[in-house]
Coordinates of C-alpha atoms and ligand atoms in Angstrom, one line a residue:
M1 CA 61.9 105.2 5.9
S2 CA 58.7 107.0 6.8
L3 CA 58.2 110.4 7.5
P4 CA 56.6 111.6 10.0
G5 CA 53.3 110.4 10.7
E6 CA 53.0 107.6 8.2
P7 CA 52.3 104.3 8.6
T8 CA 54.9 102.3 10.5
T9 CA 53.8 99.4 7.6
S10 CA 55.8 101.2 4.6
R11 CA 58.5 101.4 7.1
A12 CA 58.7 97.0 7.0
V13 CA 58.0 97.4 2.8
A14 CA 60.9 99.8 2.1
K15 CA 63.7 97.2 4.4
L16 CA 62.1 94.4 2.2
Q17 CA 62.4 96.1 -1.1
A18 CA 65.8 97.6 0.1
L19 CA 67.1 93.8 1.0
V20 CA 65.2 91.9 -2.4
R21 CA 67.5 94.5 -4.4
I22 CA 70.5 93.3 -3.2
P23 CA 71.5 90.0 -5.6
T24 CA 72.8 87.7 -2.6
V25 CA 72.8 84.8 -5.2
S26 CA 74.6 81.8 -4.1
D27 CA 76.7 79.0 -5.5
R28 CA 78.2 75.6 -4.6
D29 CA 81.5 77.1 -6.2
P30 CA 82.9 79.6 -4.1
A31 CA 84.4 81.5 -7.3
K32 CA 81.1 82.1 -8.6
V33 CA 79.9 83.8 -5.7
D34 CA 79.3 88.0 -5.8
V35 CA 80.7 88.0 -2.3
Q36 CA 80.4 92.0 -2.8
A37 CA 76.4 91.4 -3.1
F38 CA 76.5 89.5 0.7
D39 CA 78.5 92.2 2.0
D40 CA 76.3 94.7 0.9
F41 CA 73.5 92.6 2.1
V42 CA 75.1 92.4 5.4
T43 CA 76.2 96.4 5.2
E44 CA 72.5 97.2 4.2
L45 CA 70.7 95.3 7.3
A46 CA 72.9 97.0 10.0
V47 CA 71.5 100.4 8.3
Q48 CA 67.9 99.1 8.2
F49 CA 68.1 97.8 12.0
P50 CA 70.2 100.0 13.8
V51 CA 68.3 98.9 17.5
L52 CA 68.9 95.5 16.8
H53 CA 72.2 95.6 15.9
D54 CA 72.9 98.2 18.7
T55 CA 71.6 96.0 21.0
L56 CA 72.0 92.4 19.8
E57 CA 75.1 90.5 20.3
L58 CA 76.1 89.5 16.3
T59 CA 78.7 86.2 15.6
R60 CA 79.7 86.2 12.4
V61 CA 79.4 82.2 10.8
D62 CA 80.8 81.3 8.1
S63 CA 81.1 84.0 5.4
H64 CA 78.0 85.7 6.1
G65 CA 76.2 83.5 8.5
L66 CA 74.5 85.5 11.4
L67 CA 74.0 84.9 14.1
F68 CA 72.3 87.1 16.6
H69 CA 71.8 87.3 20.7
W70 CA 69.0 88.7 22.2
P71 CA 69.1 88.3 26.7
G72 CA 65.9 87.3 28.0
A73 CA 64.6 87.6 31.3
S74 CA 65.9 83.9 31.7
A75 CA 68.3 81.6 29.4
E76 CA 66.6 78.5 30.3
R77 CA 64.6 77.8 27.1
P78 CA 66.6 79.6 24.3
V79 CA 64.2 80.1 21.2
V80 CA 65.8 80.1 18.2
L81 CA 64.2 81.7 14.7
M82 CA 66.0 81.3 11.7
A83 CA 65.6 82.2 8.1
H84 CA 68.5 82.8 5.1
L85 CA 70.0 85.9 2.9
D86 CA 71.4 84.1 0.6
V87 CA 68.5 83.5 -2.8
V88 CA 68.6 80.9 -5.9
P89 CA 69.5 82.6 -9.4
V90 CA 66.6 84.1 -11.8
E91 CA 64.9 82.3 -14.3
G92 CA 61.9 82.8 -16.8
T93 CA 60.7 85.6 -18.0
W94 CA 59.6 87.9 -14.9
Q95 CA 56.4 90.9 -14.6
H96 CA 58.6 92.8 -12.6
P97 CA 62.9 92.9 -12.2
A98 CA 63.3 89.9 -10.1
F99 CA 65.8 92.7 -8.2
G100 CA 63.8 95.1 -8.6
G101 CA 61.6 94.9 -5.3
D102 CA 58.8 96.8 -7.1
V103 CA 55.3 97.4 -5.3
V104 CA 52.9 96.8 -8.1
D105 CA 49.6 96.0 -7.0
G106 CA 49.6 95.3 -4.0
H107 CA 52.6 92.7 -3.8
I108 CA 56.2 93.4 -3.5
W109 CA 58.2 91.6 -5.9
G110 CA 61.3 89.6 -6.7
R111 CA 63.3 86.8 -5.4
G112 CA 63.6 86.4 -2.2
T113 CA 60.4 87.7 -1.1
L114 CA 59.1 84.5 -0.4
D115 CA 62.1 82.9 -0.1
D116 CA 63.3 84.0 2.4
K117 CA 63.9 87.4 2.2
G118 CA 60.3 88.3 3.7
S119 CA 60.7 85.9 6.6
L120 CA 64.2 87.7 7.5
V121 CA 63.2 91.1 7.2
G122 CA 59.9 90.2 9.2
I123 CA 62.0 88.4 12.1
C124 CA 64.3 91.9 12.4
E125 CA 61.1 93.9 11.9
A126 CA 59.6 92.4 15.0
V127 CA 62.6 92.8 16.9
E128 CA 63.3 96.6 16.0
T129 CA 59.8 97.5 17.1
L130 CA 60.4 95.2 20.5
L131 CA 63.5 96.9 21.1
E132 CA 61.9 100.6 20.2
R133 CA 59.3 99.9 22.7
G134 CA 62.2 98.5 25.7
F135 CA 60.7 95.2 25.5
T136 CA 62.9 92.4 27.1
P137 CA 61.9 88.8 26.0
A138 CA 60.8 86.3 29.3
Q139 CA 63.0 83.7 27.4
D140 CA 67.1 84.4 25.3
V141 CA 66.1 84.2 21.7
W142 CA 69.0 84.5 18.9
L143 CA 68.3 85.2 15.5
S144 CA 70.2 82.6 13.1
F145 CA 70.4 83.6 9.4
G146 CA 72.4 81.6 6.7
C147 CA 73.9 82.7 3.6
N148 CA 74.3 79.9 1.4
E149 CA 71.3 77.5 2.4
E150 CA 70.7 77.1 -1.1
V151 CA 73.2 75.5 -2.2
S152 CA 73.0 73.2 1.0
G153 CA 76.3 75.4 2.4
T154 CA 78.0 74.8 6.0
S155 CA 76.5 78.2 7.5
A156 CA 73.6 76.0 9.5
V157 CA 76.3 73.7 10.3
L158 CA 78.7 76.2 12.1
A159 CA 75.7 78.1 13.8
V160 CA 74.6 75.1 15.6
E161 CA 78.2 74.3 16.2
E162 CA 78.7 77.9 17.6
L163 CA 75.5 77.7 20.1
A164 CA 76.6 73.8 20.8
R165 CA 79.9 75.8 22.3
R166 CA 77.8 78.1 23.7
G167 CA 76.4 75.2 25.6
V168 CA 73.1 76.4 24.1
R169 CA 70.1 73.9 24.3
P170 CA 67.2 76.1 22.3
W171 CA 63.3 75.0 23.3
F172 CA 62.7 75.3 20.0
V173 CA 62.9 76.5 16.5
L174 CA 61.7 78.0 13.9
D175 CA 62.5 78.1 10.3
E176 CA 61.1 78.5 6.6
G177 CA 58.7 75.6 5.1
G178 CA 55.0 76.0 5.5
A179 CA 52.8 79.1 5.1
V180 CA 49.3 80.2 5.6
A181 CA 48.5 78.4 2.7
S182 CA 45.4 78.6 0.5
E183 CA 44.0 76.3 -2.1
A184 CA 46.4 73.7 -0.3
F185 CA 44.1 70.9 -0.6
P186 CA 41.5 70.4 -3.7
G187 CA 38.0 71.4 -2.4
V188 CA 39.2 72.8 0.9
K189 CA 38.3 76.5 1.5
A190 CA 40.0 77.6 4.3
P191 CA 43.8 78.8 4.6
I192 CA 45.8 76.2 6.1
G193 CA 48.4 77.4 8.1
V194 CA 51.1 74.2 7.3
I195 CA 54.1 73.7 10.3
G196 CA 56.4 71.2 9.2
L197 CA 57.0 68.3 12.2
T198 CA 59.8 67.1 9.8
E199 CA 61.4 67.0 6.5
K200 CA 62.4 64.0 4.0
G201 CA 66.0 63.4 3.7
V202 CA 68.0 63.7 0.5
T203 CA 69.7 61.4 -0.4
S204 CA 71.8 60.8 -3.9
L205 CA 72.9 57.7 -5.7
E206 CA 75.5 57.0 -8.7
L207 CA 74.5 54.0 -10.4
R208 CA 77.8 52.7 -12.6
V209 CA 78.5 49.7 -14.9
E210 CA 81.9 49.6 -16.3
G211 CA 82.5 47.6 -19.7
R212 CA 84.9 47.2 -22.1
G213 CA 84.3 50.3 -24.3
G214 CA 85.2 49.3 -27.9
H215 CA 84.3 50.0 -31.7
A216 CA 80.2 51.1 -32.3
S217 CA 80.6 48.6 -35.2
T218 CA 80.9 45.4 -32.8
P219 CA 78.7 45.7 -29.8
T220 CA 77.7 42.4 -27.3
P221 CA 74.5 42.4 -26.1
M222 CA 74.2 44.0 -22.4
G223 CA 76.8 46.4 -22.2
P224 CA 76.9 49.3 -19.6
T225 CA 73.9 51.6 -21.3
A226 CA 71.9 48.8 -21.6
R227 CA 72.6 47.2 -17.8
I228 CA 71.8 51.4 -16.4
A229 CA 68.8 51.3 -18.4
R230 CA 67.3 47.9 -17.2
A231 CA 68.6 49.3 -13.7
I232 CA 66.5 52.7 -14.5
V233 CA 63.9 50.8 -15.5
R234 CA 63.7 48.1 -12.7
L235 CA 64.4 50.8 -10.2
D236 CA 60.6 53.2 -11.9
R237 CA 58.6 50.0 -11.7
A238 CA 59.3 49.0 -7.9
P239 CA 58.7 52.3 -6.0
M240 CA 59.4 51.3 -2.0
A241 CA 55.7 50.9 -0.1
P242 CA 54.0 53.9 0.7
R243 CA 52.4 54.8 3.8
T244 CA 50.4 58.0 5.5
P245 CA 52.8 59.3 8.6
S246 CA 51.4 60.5 11.7
P247 CA 51.5 64.4 10.8
T248 CA 50.3 63.6 8.0
I249 CA 46.9 62.5 9.4
E250 CA 46.6 64.4 11.9
L251 CA 46.6 67.8 8.9
F252 CA 43.9 65.6 8.0
R253 CA 41.6 65.5 10.5
R254 CA 42.4 69.1 11.2
M255 CA 41.1 70.1 7.2
A256 CA 38.0 67.6 8.2
P257 CA 35.2 70.5 8.5
H258 CA 36.9 72.4 5.6
G259 CA 37.1 69.5 3.4
P260 CA 34.4 68.3 0.7
L261 CA 31.5 67.4 2.4
P262 CA 31.9 64.0 0.8
L263 CA 36.0 63.6 2.2
R264 CA 34.5 64.6 5.8
P265 CA 34.2 61.6 7.5
V266 CA 37.5 60.3 5.5
F267 CA 39.6 62.9 6.8
A268 CA 38.1 62.5 10.4
N269 CA 38.8 59.3 10.7
A270 CA 42.2 59.0 8.7
A271 CA 43.8 57.3 11.2
R272 CA 41.4 54.9 11.2
L273 CA 41.0 54.9 7.3
K274 CA 45.3 54.7 6.6
P275 CA 45.0 52.2 4.0
L276 CA 42.1 54.1 1.8
L277 CA 43.9 57.5 2.6
T278 CA 46.9 56.3 1.7
R279 CA 45.9 54.7 -1.9
A280 CA 43.8 58.2 -2.4
L281 CA 46.8 60.0 -2.0
L282 CA 49.1 57.9 -3.9
A283 CA 46.4 58.4 -7.1
A284 CA 45.6 61.8 -7.0
G285 CA 49.0 62.9 -9.0
P286 CA 52.7 63.2 -8.4
E287 CA 52.7 65.8 -5.0
T288 CA 50.1 63.5 -2.8
S289 CA 51.4 60.8 -3.6
A290 CA 54.9 62.3 -2.8
M291 CA 53.1 62.7 0.7
T292 CA 53.0 58.8 1.1
R293 CA 57.0 57.5 0.3
T294 CA 59.9 57.6 -0.7
T295 CA 60.5 58.9 -3.9
F296 CA 63.5 57.9 -6.6
A297 CA 63.9 60.4 -9.4
V298 CA 66.8 59.3 -11.8
T299 CA 68.0 62.9 -12.8
T300 CA 71.6 61.8 -14.7
L301 CA 72.7 59.8 -16.8
S302 CA 75.8 59.4 -18.9
G303 CA 77.0 57.1 -21.5
S304 CA 80.0 57.4 -24.2
P305 CA 81.4 60.8 -25.3
A306 CA 81.1 60.0 -29.1
L307 CA 79.2 58.5 -31.1
N308 CA 80.9 55.9 -32.4
V309 CA 82.6 54.2 -29.7
I310 CA 80.8 52.2 -26.5
A311 CA 80.3 53.4 -23.2
A312 CA 83.2 51.7 -21.0
T313 CA 81.4 53.6 -18.3
A314 CA 77.7 54.1 -17.6
R315 CA 76.2 56.1 -15.0
A316 CA 73.0 57.3 -13.7
G317 CA 72.4 59.8 -11.0
V318 CA 68.9 59.2 -8.9
N319 CA 68.1 61.6 -5.9
I320 CA 65.6 60.6 -3.7
R321 CA 63.5 62.2 -0.8
I322 CA 63.9 59.3 2.0
M323 CA 60.3 59.7 3.8
V324 CA 59.8 59.2 7.6
G325 CA 59.9 55.6 8.4
D326 CA 62.4 54.8 5.9
T327 CA 66.6 55.3 6.4
V328 CA 69.5 55.4 3.8
A329 CA 70.2 51.8 4.7
D330 CA 66.4 50.6 3.3
V331 CA 66.7 52.9 0.6
L332 CA 70.1 50.9 -0.5
E333 CA 68.8 47.6 0.5
H334 CA 65.8 48.3 -1.8
V335 CA 67.9 49.4 -4.5
R336 CA 70.0 46.6 -4.2
T337 CA 66.9 44.1 -4.3
V338 CA 65.4 45.8 -7.4
V339 CA 68.3 46.3 -9.3
A340 CA 69.3 43.0 -8.4
D341 CA 72.4 43.4 -11.2
D342 CA 75.9 42.5 -9.2
Q343 CA 77.6 44.6 -12.4
V344 CA 75.6 47.6 -11.3
E345 CA 78.0 49.6 -8.6
V346 CA 76.2 51.7 -6.2
D347 CA 77.7 54.6 -4.7
V348 CA 76.2 57.5 -2.0
V349 CA 77.0 60.6 -3.6
E350 CA 74.6 62.5 -0.4
R351 CA 73.0 60.8 2.4
N352 CA 70.5 62.9 5.3
E353 CA 68.2 60.5 7.2
P354 CA 64.7 62.4 7.5
S355 CA 64.7 64.5 10.1
P356 CA 62.8 63.3 13.7
V357 CA 59.5 64.3 13.4
S358 CA 58.8 67.4 16.4
P359 CA 56.2 67.0 19.3
M360 CA 53.5 68.6 19.0
D361 CA 53.7 70.3 22.8
E362 CA 53.5 73.6 24.2
A363 CA 56.2 75.0 22.0
F364 CA 53.5 74.0 19.0
E365 CA 51.3 75.1 21.0
L366 CA 52.6 78.5 20.9
L367 CA 52.8 78.5 17.4
E368 CA 48.8 77.5 16.4
A369 CA 47.6 79.7 19.2
T370 CA 50.1 82.3 17.2
I371 CA 48.3 81.5 13.9
G372 CA 44.8 81.8 15.4
E373 CA 45.4 85.2 16.5
V374 CA 46.8 86.4 13.8
F375 CA 45.5 84.1 10.9
P376 CA 41.6 83.4 12.4
D377 CA 40.7 82.4 9.7
A378 CA 43.5 79.6 9.0
V379 CA 43.4 76.2 10.6
A380 CA 46.9 75.6 12.2
A381 CA 48.0 72.3 10.6
P382 CA 51.5 69.6 11.1
Y383 CA 52.5 68.4 8.1
V384 CA 56.2 66.9 6.3
M385 CA 58.1 68.7 4.4
M386 CA 58.8 67.8 1.1
A387 CA 61.4 69.7 0.5
A388 CA 65.2 70.4 3.0
T389 CA 65.8 73.2 5.0
D390 CA 68.5 74.4 7.2
S391 CA 66.5 73.5 10.7
R392 CA 67.6 70.1 9.9
F393 CA 70.9 70.8 11.3
F394 CA 69.4 71.6 14.2
T395 CA 67.4 68.5 14.8
E396 CA 71.8 67.8 16.6
I397 CA 70.6 70.0 19.5
C398 CA 66.9 70.6 19.8
E399 CA 63.9 68.1 19.4
R400 CA 61.4 70.9 18.6
V401 CA 62.2 71.9 15.4
Y402 CA 59.2 73.4 13.0
R403 CA 58.9 74.6 9.5
F404 CA 56.8 77.7 9.2
A405 CA 56.5 80.8 7.5
P406 CA 53.4 83.4 8.5
F407 CA 53.2 84.7 5.1
R408 CA 49.5 84.0 3.5
M409 CA 50.3 82.4 0.0
T410 CA 48.4 81.4 -3.1
K411 CA 49.0 78.5 -4.8
A412 CA 50.4 80.4 -7.8
Q413 CA 52.6 82.0 -5.0
R414 CA 54.1 78.8 -3.7
Q415 CA 54.6 77.9 -7.4
A416 CA 56.9 80.8 -7.5
I417 CA 59.5 79.9 -5.3
H418 CA 62.7 78.7 -7.0
S419 CA 60.5 80.3 -10.6
Y420 CA 60.0 83.4 -11.8
D421 CA 57.7 86.0 -10.6
E422 CA 58.1 85.1 -7.2
H423 CA 56.2 88.5 -5.1
L424 CA 54.8 88.3 -1.9
G425 CA 51.8 90.8 -1.0
V426 CA 52.1 93.6 1.1
D427 CA 49.1 93.1 3.7
A428 CA 50.6 89.0 4.2
F429 CA 53.7 91.1 4.8
V430 CA 52.7 93.4 7.4
D431 CA 50.3 90.6 8.8
G432 CA 54.1 88.2 9.2
V433 CA 55.8 90.9 10.6
R434 CA 52.7 90.8 13.9
W435 CA 53.0 87.3 13.8
Y436 CA 56.8 86.9 14.7
Q437 CA 56.3 89.7 16.9
R438 CA 53.8 88.4 19.0
L439 CA 55.5 85.0 19.1
I440 CA 58.2 87.0 20.6
E441 CA 55.6 88.2 23.3
R442 CA 53.6 85.3 23.6
I443 CA 57.2 83.1 24.6
P444 CA 56.2 82.2 28.3
A445 CA 58.6 83.1 31.1
Ligands
ZN1 ZN1 64.3 78.7 1.3

């Protein structure tokens, strides 16, 4: 808690520290979830943000999902600010304890600082500060905090159902996703404030071949394991067609003045030079390649449980990230055509289409202008998100869904997400709080 005369920056940092220290690790298996930690988090949030809890109406969704309603001067164009309170498990060796929330060398260290408690506390601190000043937003503001984002849980789905039930049609929704990213692209010096307009669709398939099984001493050619292997190799050799979608074209156009001199004309004319740009992205490595197409990764494999038994069933799990422009149906057709084997059964385990592309109209311009105000050196730009967020469910009730967390992040920091040594700069966090505050203040009547 802040002492008299102490700047409010340390107040916000202390709140983030307190909430990072609570290990809200989610798990697909409810029996493995530390429910007490989630209870403690919800309690601590109320302690840290008393005015917010006194003023805003809270609806609990799912086990620990939180939906706050802040009535504005108008309910006509409501705004939804999202974050999630769960984190992924701790892996690897950390320089500072993963649930310590230590401030060292100007950074707050710990699981969740970037993903996604930084945003959650940033939003709450912005609201708390505005409430203390007696501020009323021009439009209704809803805060939707999920409790199982990291395990594709249902709290965001239930929050959407609750809003729909109340007849709320958000003007725009803002969730995690992009950031004020430095070293975003080789040779680009300026930080890029990337705002996700769409995200790839996560879909998983299981390829399965059944056979006779039997003793390993008398194998027949092209048994289940060989067929599965052939299918995998065929899939690996025949990726789906690449393309550069419109948000990526606009990203390059906006980066052009800041790009490496020889590439500036290519960036600036990205729309006209689309095939050239697509080929360059494909050649530049797996990350940029994933920006241009639907990707397939064979992640799980199984055959016989014993060394001397021929597999009666062989299975391969395929995790697919569907690019905007392709559909689950396109993917299934591609897999069947490329594998070209009737004996390989294809089952859909999980199905998600890519999200619709949000428009770059007044709401996008509001985010852009707020980035310009708080991060004057950064270039705001749209992009296609590779990972999935809870906000995809909000596309059911809202056509403007944006993915952006207002924090400066280096490449090393972005790599620490879901890995070890996750940390957020103290100054970056304070700027982020200010960004959320300015965003709310700027919501037009
Ligand atoms: Zn997240």
